[in-house]
Coordinates of C-alpha atoms in Angstrom, one line a residue:
X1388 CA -23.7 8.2 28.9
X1389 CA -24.1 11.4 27.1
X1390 CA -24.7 11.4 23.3
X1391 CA -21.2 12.8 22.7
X1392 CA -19.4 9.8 24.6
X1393 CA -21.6 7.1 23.3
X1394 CA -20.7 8.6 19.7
X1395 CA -16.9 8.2 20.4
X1396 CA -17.4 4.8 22.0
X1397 CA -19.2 3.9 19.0
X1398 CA -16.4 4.7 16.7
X1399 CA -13.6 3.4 19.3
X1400 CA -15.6 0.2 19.1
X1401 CA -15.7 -0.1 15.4
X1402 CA -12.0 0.8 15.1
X1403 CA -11.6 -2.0 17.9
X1404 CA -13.4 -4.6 14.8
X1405 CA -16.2 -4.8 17.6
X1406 CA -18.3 -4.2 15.2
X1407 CA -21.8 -5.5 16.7
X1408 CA -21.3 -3.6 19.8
X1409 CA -20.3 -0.5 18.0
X1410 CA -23.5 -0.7 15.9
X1411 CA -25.8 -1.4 19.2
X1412 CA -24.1 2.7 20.3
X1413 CA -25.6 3.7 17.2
X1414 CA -29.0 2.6 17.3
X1415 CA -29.2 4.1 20.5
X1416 CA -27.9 7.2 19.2
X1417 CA -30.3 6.9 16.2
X1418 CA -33.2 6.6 19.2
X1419 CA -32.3 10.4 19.9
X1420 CA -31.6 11.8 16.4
X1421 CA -33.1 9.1 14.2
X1422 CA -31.6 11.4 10.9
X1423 CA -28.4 11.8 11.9
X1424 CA -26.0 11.0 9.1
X1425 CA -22.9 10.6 10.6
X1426 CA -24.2 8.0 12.9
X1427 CA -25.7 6.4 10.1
X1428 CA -22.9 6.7 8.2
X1429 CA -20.8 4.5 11.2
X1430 CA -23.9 2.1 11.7
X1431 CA -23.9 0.9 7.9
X1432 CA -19.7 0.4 7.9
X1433 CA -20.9 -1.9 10.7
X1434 CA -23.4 -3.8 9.2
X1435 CA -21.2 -4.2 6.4
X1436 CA -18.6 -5.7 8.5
X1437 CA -21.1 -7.8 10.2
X1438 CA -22.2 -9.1 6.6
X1439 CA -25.3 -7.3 6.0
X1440 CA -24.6 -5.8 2.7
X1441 CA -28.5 -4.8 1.8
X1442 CA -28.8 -3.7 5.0
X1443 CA -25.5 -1.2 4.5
X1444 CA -26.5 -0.2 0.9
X1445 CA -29.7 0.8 2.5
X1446 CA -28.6 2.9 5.3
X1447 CA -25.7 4.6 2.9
X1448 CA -28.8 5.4 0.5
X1449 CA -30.7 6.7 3.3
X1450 CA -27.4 9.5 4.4
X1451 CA -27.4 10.5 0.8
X1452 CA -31.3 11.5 0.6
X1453 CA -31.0 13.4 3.6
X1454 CA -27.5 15.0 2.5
X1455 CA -26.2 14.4 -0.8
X1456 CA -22.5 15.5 -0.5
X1457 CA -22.1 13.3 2.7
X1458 CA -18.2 12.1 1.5
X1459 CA -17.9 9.5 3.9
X1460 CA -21.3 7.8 2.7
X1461 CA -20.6 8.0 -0.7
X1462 CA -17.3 6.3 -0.9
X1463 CA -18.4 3.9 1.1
X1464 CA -21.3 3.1 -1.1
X1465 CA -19.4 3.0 -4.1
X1466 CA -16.6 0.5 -2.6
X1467 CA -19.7 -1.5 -1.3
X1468 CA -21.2 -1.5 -4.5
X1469 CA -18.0 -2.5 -6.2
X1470 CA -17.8 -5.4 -3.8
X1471 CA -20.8 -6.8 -4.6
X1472 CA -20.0 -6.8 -8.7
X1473 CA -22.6 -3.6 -9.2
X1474 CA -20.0 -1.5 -10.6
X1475 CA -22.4 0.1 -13.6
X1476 CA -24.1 1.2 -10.1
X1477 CA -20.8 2.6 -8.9
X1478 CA -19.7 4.1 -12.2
X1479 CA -22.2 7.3 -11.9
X1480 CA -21.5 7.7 -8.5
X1481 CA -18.1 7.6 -8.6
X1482 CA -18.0 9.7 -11.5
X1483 CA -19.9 12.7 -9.2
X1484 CA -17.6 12.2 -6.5
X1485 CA -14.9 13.5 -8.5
X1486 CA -16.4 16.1 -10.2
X1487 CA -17.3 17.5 -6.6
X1488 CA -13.7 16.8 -5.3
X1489 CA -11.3 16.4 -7.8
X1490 CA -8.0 16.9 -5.7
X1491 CA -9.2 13.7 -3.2
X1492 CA -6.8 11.1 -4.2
X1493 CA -9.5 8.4 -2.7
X1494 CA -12.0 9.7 -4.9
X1495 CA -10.0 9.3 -7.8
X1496 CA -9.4 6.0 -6.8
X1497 CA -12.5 4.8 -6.7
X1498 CA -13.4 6.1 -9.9
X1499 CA -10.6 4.1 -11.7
X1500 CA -11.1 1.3 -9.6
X1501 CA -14.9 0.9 -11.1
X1502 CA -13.4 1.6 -14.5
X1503 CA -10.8 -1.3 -14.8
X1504 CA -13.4 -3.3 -13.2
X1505 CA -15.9 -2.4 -16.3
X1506 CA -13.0 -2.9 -18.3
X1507 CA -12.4 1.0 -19.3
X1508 CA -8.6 0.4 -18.7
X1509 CA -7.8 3.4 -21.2
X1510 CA -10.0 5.3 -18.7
X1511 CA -8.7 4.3 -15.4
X1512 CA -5.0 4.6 -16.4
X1513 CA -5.8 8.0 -17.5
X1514 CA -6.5 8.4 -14.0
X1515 CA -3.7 6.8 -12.5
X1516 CA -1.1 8.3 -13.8
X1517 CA -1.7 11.7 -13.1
X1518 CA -2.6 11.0 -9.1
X1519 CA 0.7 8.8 -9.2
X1520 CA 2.9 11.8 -9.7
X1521 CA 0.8 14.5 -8.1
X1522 CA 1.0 12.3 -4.5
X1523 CA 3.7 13.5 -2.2
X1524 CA 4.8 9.7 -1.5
X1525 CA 3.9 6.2 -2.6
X1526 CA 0.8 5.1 -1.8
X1527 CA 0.2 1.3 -2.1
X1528 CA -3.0 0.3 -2.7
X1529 CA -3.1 2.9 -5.8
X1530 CA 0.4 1.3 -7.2
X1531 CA -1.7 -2.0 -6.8
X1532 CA -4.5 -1.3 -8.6
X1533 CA -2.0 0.4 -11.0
X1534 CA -0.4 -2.7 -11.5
X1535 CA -3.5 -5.1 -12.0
X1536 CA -4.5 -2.0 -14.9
X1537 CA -1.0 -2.3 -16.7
X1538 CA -1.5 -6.3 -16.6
X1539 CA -5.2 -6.1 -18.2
X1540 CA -3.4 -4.0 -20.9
X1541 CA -0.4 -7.0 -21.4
X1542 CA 1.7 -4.9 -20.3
X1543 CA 3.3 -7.2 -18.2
X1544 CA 7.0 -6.1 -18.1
X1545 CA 5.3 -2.8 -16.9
X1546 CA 3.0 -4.7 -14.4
X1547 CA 6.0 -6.8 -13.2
X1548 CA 8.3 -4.0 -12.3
X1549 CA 5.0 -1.7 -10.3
X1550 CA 4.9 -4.8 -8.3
X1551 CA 8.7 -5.3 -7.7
X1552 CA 8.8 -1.9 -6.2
X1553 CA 6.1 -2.7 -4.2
X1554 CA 7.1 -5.4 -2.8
X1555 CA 10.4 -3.6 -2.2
X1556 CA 8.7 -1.3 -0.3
X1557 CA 5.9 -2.9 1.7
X1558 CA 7.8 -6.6 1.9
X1559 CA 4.3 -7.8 3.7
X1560 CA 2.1 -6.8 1.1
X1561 CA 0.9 -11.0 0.3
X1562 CA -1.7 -9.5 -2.4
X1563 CA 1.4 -8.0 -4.4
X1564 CA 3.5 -11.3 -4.1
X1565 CA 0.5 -12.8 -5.0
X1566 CA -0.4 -11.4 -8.0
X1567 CA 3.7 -11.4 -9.0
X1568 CA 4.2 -14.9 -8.8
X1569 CA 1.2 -15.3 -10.9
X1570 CA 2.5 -13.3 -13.5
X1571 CA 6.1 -15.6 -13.5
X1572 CA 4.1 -18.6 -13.3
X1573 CA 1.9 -17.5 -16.6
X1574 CA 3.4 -16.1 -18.3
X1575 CA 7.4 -16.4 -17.2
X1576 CA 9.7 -16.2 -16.6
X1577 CA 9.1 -19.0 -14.2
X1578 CA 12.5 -19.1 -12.9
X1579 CA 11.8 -15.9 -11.0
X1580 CA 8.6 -17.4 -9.1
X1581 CA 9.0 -17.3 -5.6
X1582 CA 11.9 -15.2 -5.8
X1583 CA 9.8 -12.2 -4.6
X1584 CA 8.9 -14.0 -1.2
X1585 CA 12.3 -15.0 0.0
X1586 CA 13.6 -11.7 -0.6
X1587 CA 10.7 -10.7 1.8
X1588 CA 11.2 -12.9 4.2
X1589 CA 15.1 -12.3 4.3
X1590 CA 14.3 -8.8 5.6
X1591 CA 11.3 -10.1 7.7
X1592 CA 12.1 -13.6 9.1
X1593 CA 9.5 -13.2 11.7
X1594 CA 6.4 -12.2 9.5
X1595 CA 3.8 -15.1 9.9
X1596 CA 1.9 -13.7 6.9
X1597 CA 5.0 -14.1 4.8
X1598 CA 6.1 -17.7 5.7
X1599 CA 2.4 -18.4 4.8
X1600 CA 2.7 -17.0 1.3
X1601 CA 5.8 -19.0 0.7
X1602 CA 3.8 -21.7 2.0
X1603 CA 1.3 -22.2 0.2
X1604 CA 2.8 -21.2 -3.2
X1605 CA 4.3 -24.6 -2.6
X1606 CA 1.6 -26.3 -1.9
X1607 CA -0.5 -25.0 -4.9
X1608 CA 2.7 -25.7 -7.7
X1609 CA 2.3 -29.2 -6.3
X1610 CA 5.3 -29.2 -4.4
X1611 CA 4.9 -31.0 -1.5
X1612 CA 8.3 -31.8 0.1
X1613 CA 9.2 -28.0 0.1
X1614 CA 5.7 -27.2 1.0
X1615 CA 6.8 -29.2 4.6
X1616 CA 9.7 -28.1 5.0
X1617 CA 8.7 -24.4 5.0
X1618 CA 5.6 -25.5 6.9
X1619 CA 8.4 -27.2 9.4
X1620 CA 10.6 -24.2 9.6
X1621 CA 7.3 -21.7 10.1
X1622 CA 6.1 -24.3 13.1
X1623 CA 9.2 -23.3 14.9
X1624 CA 8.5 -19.9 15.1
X1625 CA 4.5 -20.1 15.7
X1626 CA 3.4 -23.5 17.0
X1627 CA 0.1 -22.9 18.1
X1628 CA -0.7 -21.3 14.2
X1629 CA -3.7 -23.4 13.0
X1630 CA -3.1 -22.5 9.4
X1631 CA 0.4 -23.9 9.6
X1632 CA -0.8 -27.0 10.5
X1633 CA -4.0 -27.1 8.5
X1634 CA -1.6 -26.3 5.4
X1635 CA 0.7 -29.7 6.6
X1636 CA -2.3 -32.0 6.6
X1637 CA -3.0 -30.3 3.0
X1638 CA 0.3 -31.5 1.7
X1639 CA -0.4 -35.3 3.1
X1640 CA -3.9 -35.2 1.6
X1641 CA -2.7 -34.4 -1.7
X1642 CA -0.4 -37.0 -1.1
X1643 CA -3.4 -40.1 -0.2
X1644 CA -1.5 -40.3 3.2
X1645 CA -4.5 -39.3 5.0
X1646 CA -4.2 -40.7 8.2
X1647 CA -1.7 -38.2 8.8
X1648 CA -2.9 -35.6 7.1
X1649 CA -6.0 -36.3 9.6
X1650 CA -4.0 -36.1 12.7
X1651 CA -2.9 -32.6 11.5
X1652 CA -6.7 -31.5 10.6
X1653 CA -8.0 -32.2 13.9
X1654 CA -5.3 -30.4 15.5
X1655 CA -6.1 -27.2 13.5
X1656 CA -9.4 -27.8 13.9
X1657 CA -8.8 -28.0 18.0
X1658 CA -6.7 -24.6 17.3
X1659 CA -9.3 -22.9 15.2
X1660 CA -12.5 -25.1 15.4
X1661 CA -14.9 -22.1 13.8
X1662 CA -13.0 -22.7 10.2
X1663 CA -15.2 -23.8 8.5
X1664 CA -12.4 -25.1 5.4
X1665 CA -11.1 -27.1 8.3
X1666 CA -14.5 -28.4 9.5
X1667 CA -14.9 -29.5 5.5
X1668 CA -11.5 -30.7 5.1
X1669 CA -11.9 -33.5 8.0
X1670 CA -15.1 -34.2 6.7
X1671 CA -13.6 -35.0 3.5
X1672 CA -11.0 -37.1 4.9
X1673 CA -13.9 -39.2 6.6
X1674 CA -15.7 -39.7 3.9
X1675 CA -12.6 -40.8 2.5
X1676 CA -12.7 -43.5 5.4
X1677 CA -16.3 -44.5 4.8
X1678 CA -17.2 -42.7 8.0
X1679 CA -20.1 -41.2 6.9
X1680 CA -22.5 -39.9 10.0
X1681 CA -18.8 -38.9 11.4
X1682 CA -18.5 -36.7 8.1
X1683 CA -22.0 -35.6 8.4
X1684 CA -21.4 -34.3 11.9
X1685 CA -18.7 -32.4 10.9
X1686 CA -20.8 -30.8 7.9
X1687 CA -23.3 -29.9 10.1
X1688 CA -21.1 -27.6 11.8
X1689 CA -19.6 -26.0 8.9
X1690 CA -23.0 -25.2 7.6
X1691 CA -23.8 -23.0 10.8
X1692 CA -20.4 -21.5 9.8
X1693 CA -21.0 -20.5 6.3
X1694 CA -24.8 -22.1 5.0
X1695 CA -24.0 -21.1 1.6
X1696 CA -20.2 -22.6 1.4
X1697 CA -21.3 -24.7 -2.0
X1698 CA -18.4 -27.3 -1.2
X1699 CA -20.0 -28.2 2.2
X1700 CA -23.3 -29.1 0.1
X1701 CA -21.3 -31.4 -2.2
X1702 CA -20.6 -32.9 0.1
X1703 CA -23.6 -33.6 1.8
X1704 CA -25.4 -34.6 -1.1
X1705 CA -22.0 -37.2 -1.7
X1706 CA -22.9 -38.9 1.9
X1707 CA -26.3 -38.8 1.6
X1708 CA -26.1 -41.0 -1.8
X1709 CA -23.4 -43.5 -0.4
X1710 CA -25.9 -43.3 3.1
X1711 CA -28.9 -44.0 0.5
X1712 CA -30.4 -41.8 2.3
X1713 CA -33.8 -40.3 0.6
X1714 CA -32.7 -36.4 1.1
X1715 CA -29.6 -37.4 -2.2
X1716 CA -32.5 -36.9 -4.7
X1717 CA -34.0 -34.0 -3.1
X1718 CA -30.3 -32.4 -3.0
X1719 CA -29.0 -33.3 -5.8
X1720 CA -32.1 -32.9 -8.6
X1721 CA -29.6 -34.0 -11.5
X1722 CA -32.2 -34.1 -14.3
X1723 CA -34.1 -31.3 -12.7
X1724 CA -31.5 -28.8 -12.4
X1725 CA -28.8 -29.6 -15.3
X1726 CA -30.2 -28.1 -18.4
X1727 CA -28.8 -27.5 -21.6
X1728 CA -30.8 -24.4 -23.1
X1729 CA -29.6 -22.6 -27.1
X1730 CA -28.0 -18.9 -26.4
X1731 CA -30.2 -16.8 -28.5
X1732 CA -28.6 -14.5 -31.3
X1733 CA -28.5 -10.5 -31.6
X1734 CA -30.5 -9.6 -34.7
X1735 CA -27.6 -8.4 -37.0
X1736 CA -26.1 -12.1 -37.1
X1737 CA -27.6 -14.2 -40.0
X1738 CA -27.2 -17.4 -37.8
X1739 CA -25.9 -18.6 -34.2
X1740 CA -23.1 -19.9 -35.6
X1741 CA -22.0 -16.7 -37.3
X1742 CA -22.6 -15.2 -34.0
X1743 CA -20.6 -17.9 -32.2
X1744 CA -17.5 -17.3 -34.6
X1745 CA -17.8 -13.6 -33.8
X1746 CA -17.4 -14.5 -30.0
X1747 CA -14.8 -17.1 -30.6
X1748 CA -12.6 -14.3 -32.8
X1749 CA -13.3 -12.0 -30.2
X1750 CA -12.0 -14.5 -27.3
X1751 CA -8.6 -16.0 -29.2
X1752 CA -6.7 -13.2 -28.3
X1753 CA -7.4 -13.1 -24.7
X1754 CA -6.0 -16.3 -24.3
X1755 CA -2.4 -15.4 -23.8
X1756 CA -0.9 -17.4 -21.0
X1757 CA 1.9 -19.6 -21.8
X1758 CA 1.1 -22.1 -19.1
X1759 CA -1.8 -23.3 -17.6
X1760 CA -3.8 -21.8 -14.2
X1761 CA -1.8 -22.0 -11.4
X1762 CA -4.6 -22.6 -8.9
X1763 CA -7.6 -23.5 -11.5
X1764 CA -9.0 -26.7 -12.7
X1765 CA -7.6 -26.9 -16.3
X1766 CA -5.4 -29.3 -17.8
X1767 CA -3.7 -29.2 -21.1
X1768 CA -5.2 -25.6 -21.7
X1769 CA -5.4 -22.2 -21.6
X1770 CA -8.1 -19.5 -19.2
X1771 CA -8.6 -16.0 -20.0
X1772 CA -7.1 -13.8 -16.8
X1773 CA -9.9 -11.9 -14.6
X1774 CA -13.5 -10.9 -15.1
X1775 CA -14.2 -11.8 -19.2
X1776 CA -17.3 -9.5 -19.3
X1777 CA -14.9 -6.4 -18.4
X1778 CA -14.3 -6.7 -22.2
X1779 CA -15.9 -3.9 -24.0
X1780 CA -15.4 -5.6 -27.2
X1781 CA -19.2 -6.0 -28.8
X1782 CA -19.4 -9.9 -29.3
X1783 CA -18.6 -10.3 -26.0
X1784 CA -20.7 -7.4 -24.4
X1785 CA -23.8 -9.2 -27.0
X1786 CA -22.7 -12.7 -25.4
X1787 CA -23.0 -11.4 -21.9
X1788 CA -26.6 -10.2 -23.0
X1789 CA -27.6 -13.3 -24.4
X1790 CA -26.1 -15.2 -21.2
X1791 CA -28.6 -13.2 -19.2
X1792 CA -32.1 -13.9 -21.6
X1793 CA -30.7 -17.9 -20.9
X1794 CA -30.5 -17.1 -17.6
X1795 CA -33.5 -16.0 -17.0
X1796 CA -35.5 -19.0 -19.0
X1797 CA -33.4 -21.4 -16.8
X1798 CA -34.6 -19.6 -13.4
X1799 CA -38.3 -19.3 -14.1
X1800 CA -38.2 -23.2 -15.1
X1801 CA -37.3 -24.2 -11.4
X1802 CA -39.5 -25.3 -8.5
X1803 CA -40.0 -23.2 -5.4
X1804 CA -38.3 -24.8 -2.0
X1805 CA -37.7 -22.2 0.7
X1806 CA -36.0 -25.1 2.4
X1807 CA -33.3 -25.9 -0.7
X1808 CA -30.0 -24.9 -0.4
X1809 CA -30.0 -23.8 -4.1
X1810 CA -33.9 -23.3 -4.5
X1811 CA -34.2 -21.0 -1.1
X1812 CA -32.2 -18.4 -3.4
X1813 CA -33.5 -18.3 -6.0
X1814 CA -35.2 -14.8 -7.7
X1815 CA -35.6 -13.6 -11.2
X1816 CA -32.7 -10.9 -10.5
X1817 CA -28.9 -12.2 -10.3
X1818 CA -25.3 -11.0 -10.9
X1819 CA -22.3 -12.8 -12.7
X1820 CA -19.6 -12.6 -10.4
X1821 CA -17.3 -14.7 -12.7
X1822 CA -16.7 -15.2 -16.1
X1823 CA -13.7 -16.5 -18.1
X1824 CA -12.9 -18.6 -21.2
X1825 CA -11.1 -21.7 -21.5
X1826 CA -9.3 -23.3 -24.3
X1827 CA -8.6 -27.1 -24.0
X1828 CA -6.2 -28.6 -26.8
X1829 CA -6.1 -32.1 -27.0
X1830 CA -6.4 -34.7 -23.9
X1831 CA -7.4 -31.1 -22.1
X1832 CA -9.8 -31.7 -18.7
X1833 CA -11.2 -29.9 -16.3
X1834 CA -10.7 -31.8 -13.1
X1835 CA -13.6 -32.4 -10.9
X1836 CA -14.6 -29.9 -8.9
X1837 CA -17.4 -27.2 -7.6
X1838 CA -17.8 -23.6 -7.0
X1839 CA -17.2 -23.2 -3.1
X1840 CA -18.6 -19.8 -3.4
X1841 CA -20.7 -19.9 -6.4
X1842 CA -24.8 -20.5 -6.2
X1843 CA -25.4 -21.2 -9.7
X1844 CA -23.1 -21.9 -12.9
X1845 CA -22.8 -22.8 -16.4
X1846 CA -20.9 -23.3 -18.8
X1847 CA -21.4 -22.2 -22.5
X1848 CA -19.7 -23.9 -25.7
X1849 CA -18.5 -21.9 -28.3
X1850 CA -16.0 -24.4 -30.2
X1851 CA -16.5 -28.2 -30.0
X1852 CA -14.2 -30.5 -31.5
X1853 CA -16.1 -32.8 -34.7
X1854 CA -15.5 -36.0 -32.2
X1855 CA -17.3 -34.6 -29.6
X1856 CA -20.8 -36.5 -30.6
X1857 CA -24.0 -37.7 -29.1
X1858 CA -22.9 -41.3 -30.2
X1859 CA -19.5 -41.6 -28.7
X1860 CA -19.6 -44.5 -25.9
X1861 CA -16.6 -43.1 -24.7
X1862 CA -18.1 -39.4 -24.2
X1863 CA -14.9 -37.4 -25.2
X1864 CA -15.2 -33.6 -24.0
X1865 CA -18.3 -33.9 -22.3
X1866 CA -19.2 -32.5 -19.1
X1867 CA -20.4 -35.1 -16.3
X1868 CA -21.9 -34.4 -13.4
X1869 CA -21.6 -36.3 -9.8
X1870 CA -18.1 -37.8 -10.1
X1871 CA -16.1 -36.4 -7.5
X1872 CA -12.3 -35.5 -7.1
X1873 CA -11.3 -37.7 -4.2
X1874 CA -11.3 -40.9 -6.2
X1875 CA -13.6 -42.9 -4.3
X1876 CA -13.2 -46.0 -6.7
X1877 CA -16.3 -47.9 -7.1
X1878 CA -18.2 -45.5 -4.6
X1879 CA -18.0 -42.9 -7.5
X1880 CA -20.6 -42.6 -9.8
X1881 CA -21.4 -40.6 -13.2
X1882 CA -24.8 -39.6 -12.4
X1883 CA -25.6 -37.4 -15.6
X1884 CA -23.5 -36.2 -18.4
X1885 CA -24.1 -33.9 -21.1
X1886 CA -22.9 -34.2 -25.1
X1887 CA -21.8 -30.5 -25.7
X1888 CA -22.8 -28.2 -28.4
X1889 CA -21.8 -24.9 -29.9
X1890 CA -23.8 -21.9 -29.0
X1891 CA -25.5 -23.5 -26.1
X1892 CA -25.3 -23.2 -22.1
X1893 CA -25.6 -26.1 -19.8
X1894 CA -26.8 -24.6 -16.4
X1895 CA -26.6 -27.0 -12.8
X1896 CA -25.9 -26.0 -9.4
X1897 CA -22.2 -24.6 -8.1
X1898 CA -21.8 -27.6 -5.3
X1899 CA -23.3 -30.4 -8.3
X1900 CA -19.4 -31.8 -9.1
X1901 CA -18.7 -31.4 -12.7
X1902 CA -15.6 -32.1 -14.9
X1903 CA -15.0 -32.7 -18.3
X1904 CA -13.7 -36.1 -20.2
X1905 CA -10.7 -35.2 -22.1
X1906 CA -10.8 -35.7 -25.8
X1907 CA -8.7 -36.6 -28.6
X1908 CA -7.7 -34.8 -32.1
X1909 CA -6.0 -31.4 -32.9
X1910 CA -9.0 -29.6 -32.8
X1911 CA -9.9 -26.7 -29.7
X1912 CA -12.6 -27.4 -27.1
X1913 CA -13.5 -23.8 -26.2
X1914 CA -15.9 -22.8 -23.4
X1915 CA -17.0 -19.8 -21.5
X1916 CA -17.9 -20.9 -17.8
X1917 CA -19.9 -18.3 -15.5
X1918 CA -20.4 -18.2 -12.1
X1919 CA -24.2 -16.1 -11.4
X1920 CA -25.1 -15.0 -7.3
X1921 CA -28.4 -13.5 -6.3
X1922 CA -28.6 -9.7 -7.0
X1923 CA -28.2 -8.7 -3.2
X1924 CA -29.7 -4.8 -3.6

């Protein structure tokens, strides 16, 4: 095959989503010209696709040595970057691409996409605007992002109507009806939620992504009947869907009927079986059933799926307790990895706790919702909307710094274990990839739960109630450790729990389970939960 042809089946591959093949053409291309930067170029998009994000930031580095005004390898170094959380790496970048070519829209794009995601909304509206009008017609993703900037500026009447006409236009576009019924279902009205779907699927009745959405936005409202019935009417039309019957089981698992729900799982699973949620979902159910090894089996194969998948290692470590197998202790470290360490304070604060009130001043008027989460784990409160350290303000921007110093004294206290799920990750540099306050009034929880994609998490306290104490037997507002959600009875166990205090982090594991005791009194229980990931680059 000559060079030209294998260049074009390379790409013709890659547009195919074949994206291993499509990288194999290139690194026999690269055998020939070993510099070439379009080829390059094509062989990192494919490693990113194949889920090799060093690997891709490498290569896209590489183009950019040998030709710095390579477009194509730019761009798609600064939407990498921004994937993985590195926008401060993106910012500069994205701030050159413009300069060098202000009149491409998707340059300007990226620019104010990194800027609402550092929290310069100002900045990236500024952007917005302009390319809005200067486009000859509507272009989506922009009137998205345009949307989410109006939103992080409470402009929601604004937001809500940018999403409206989106929807209008591109009925399919699930993000959009997403993020709308959010909106309605935070902060109203919530008479409107859902409305957006049906319209959709009144001009699209055969759109499988759509009778999904309506779905599910059932299912997560609690709403089970009407979760079925859609799930019913959607069966009709695909019968063979996996998700459709995956989401069916869902609604009889909420509902304790799980030997139906189970029926519907292992049909999914026979439809789909490299999900790994399914894989977890009927190991959950046997578990449930005291089945054990049967559980374990089906764990095993969702960690070949996804090793990292922080839910399927709560697991584990649940059957490996109730199996008293030896391996629960080595898992599940609780006095080893749970550690409650002081936040340190920025020199111009005379104490922590003047330092603390500056954060919690900074944080009350971020907490604007009028309901709580509609897919989180709070009850009887309130949690900040989107990525808290986007906040410029300077307690916060201090808080996130003093996060990191705490950080770093919890990861050099750990143990090395290349074989440890949490351990074998473990390095000195890190990332938070999510951080949000919460603001529990009284008989507020957080439900039990873990961080499915987290690695490790904390949570910080910056306002504890006065009957939140050391010496309470009944341990209102603390945060325990090792109780699950899927009340177990007398197979559940507390295994560690922690007396919070203000101004300091307690640090364990995403997959430990962890929820919080609900309290009594009129006084606010406020935290500032964060999930950290290895740095990747």
């Amino acid at each position: 095959m000559q060079p030209q042809q294998r260049y074009q089946q390379a790409i013709q591959t890659f547009r195919a989503g074949q994206h291993a093949e499509s990288a194999q053409h290139c690194q026999q291309l690269l055998q020939l010209q070993p510099k070439h930067p379009d080829v390059l170029h094509l062989l990192g998009l494919n490693l990113q696709a194949l889920q090799q994000p060093q690997d891709a930031v490498r290569i896209f580095k590489f183009v950019l040595q040998q030709q710095a005004n390579h477009k194509g390898a730019q761009k798609s170094l600064i939407g990498l970057y921004n994937r993985l959380g590195l926008q401060e790496d993106a910012l500069p970048l994205a701030t050159l691409l413009v300069k060098q070519h202000s009149n491409d829209p998707e340059a300007v794009f990226l620019q104010a996409q990194t800027l609402r995601d550092l929290g310069h909304f100002d900045q990236a509206l500024q952007l917005i605007e302009p390319l809005r009008d200067q486009l000859p017609q509507a272009w989506p993703l922009l009137d998205y992002l345009y949307a989410g900037v109006l939103h992080d500026l409470d402009r929601y009447n604004d937001a809500e109507q940018v999403l409206l006409a989106l929807v209008a236009a591109q009925p399919e576009y699930i993000d959009a009806h997403t993020t709308l019924n959010k909106l309605y279902w935070e902060q109203g009205p919530q008479e409107k939620f859902m409305d957006s779907i049906r319209t959709a699927l009144a001009q699209l009745p055969q759109s499988r992504a759509l009778h999904y959405c309506y779905a599910v936005h059932f299912l997560i409202a609690d709403r089970y009947e009407q979760c079925r019935a859609a799930v019913e009417n959607a069966l009709q039309l695909f019968p063979n869907a996996a998700e459709f019957v995956h989401l069916l089981g869902s609604t009889f698992a909420r509902e304790d009927a799980n030997d139906q729900a189970m029926q519907h799982y292992l049909r999914a699973l026979e439809l789909q079986p490299n999900s790994d949620r399914y894989q977890l979902d009927v190991a959950n159910l046997f578990i449930k059933a005291g089945d054990y090894e049967r559980a374990l089996s089906h764990l095993d194969k969702a960690e070949q799926l996804a090793p990292d998948n922080q839910e399927m290692w709560a697991y584990k470590g649940l059957c490996y307790r109730l199996l008293n197998d030896p391996r629960s202790q080595w898992l599940d470290d609780y006095d080893g990895f749970v550690q409650a360490l002081p936040i340190d304070v920025p020199p111009e604060y005379a104490s922590r706790e003047a330092f603390i009130d500056a954060v919690v001043t900074a944080l009350d008027g971020l907490h604007k919702s009028a309901q709580q989460p509609l897919d989180q784990s709070v009850r009887n409160g309130t949690q900040t909307v989107g990525y808290l350290f986007q906040q410029q303000h300077p307690a916060i921007q201090q808080y996130k710094q003093m996060l990191e110093r705490a950080t770093q004294r919890y990861l050099k206290s750990l143990p090395n274990d290349a074989k440890h799920p949490f351990l074998r990750r473990k390095q000195q540099q890190f990332r938070f990839t999510g951080a949000w306050s919460v603001k529990l009034k009284e008989s507020g929880f957080h439900t039990n739960h873990v961080h499915p994609k987290g690695w490790l998490s904390c949570c910080s306290y910056l306002k504890v109630p006065s009957n939140v104490r050391q010496d309470d037997p009944q341990r209102q507002g603390w945060i325990k450790f090792g109780e699950t959600s899927m009340q177990l009875g007398e197979r559940e166990q507390i295994a560690k729990a922690v007396c919070p205090q203000a101004g300091y982090v307690v640090f364990f594991p995403s997959y430990f389970w962890h929820g919080t005791v609900p309290f009594a009194g009129d006084e606010v229980r406020m935290t500032l939960p964060v999930d950290i990931a290895p740095h990747l680059i």
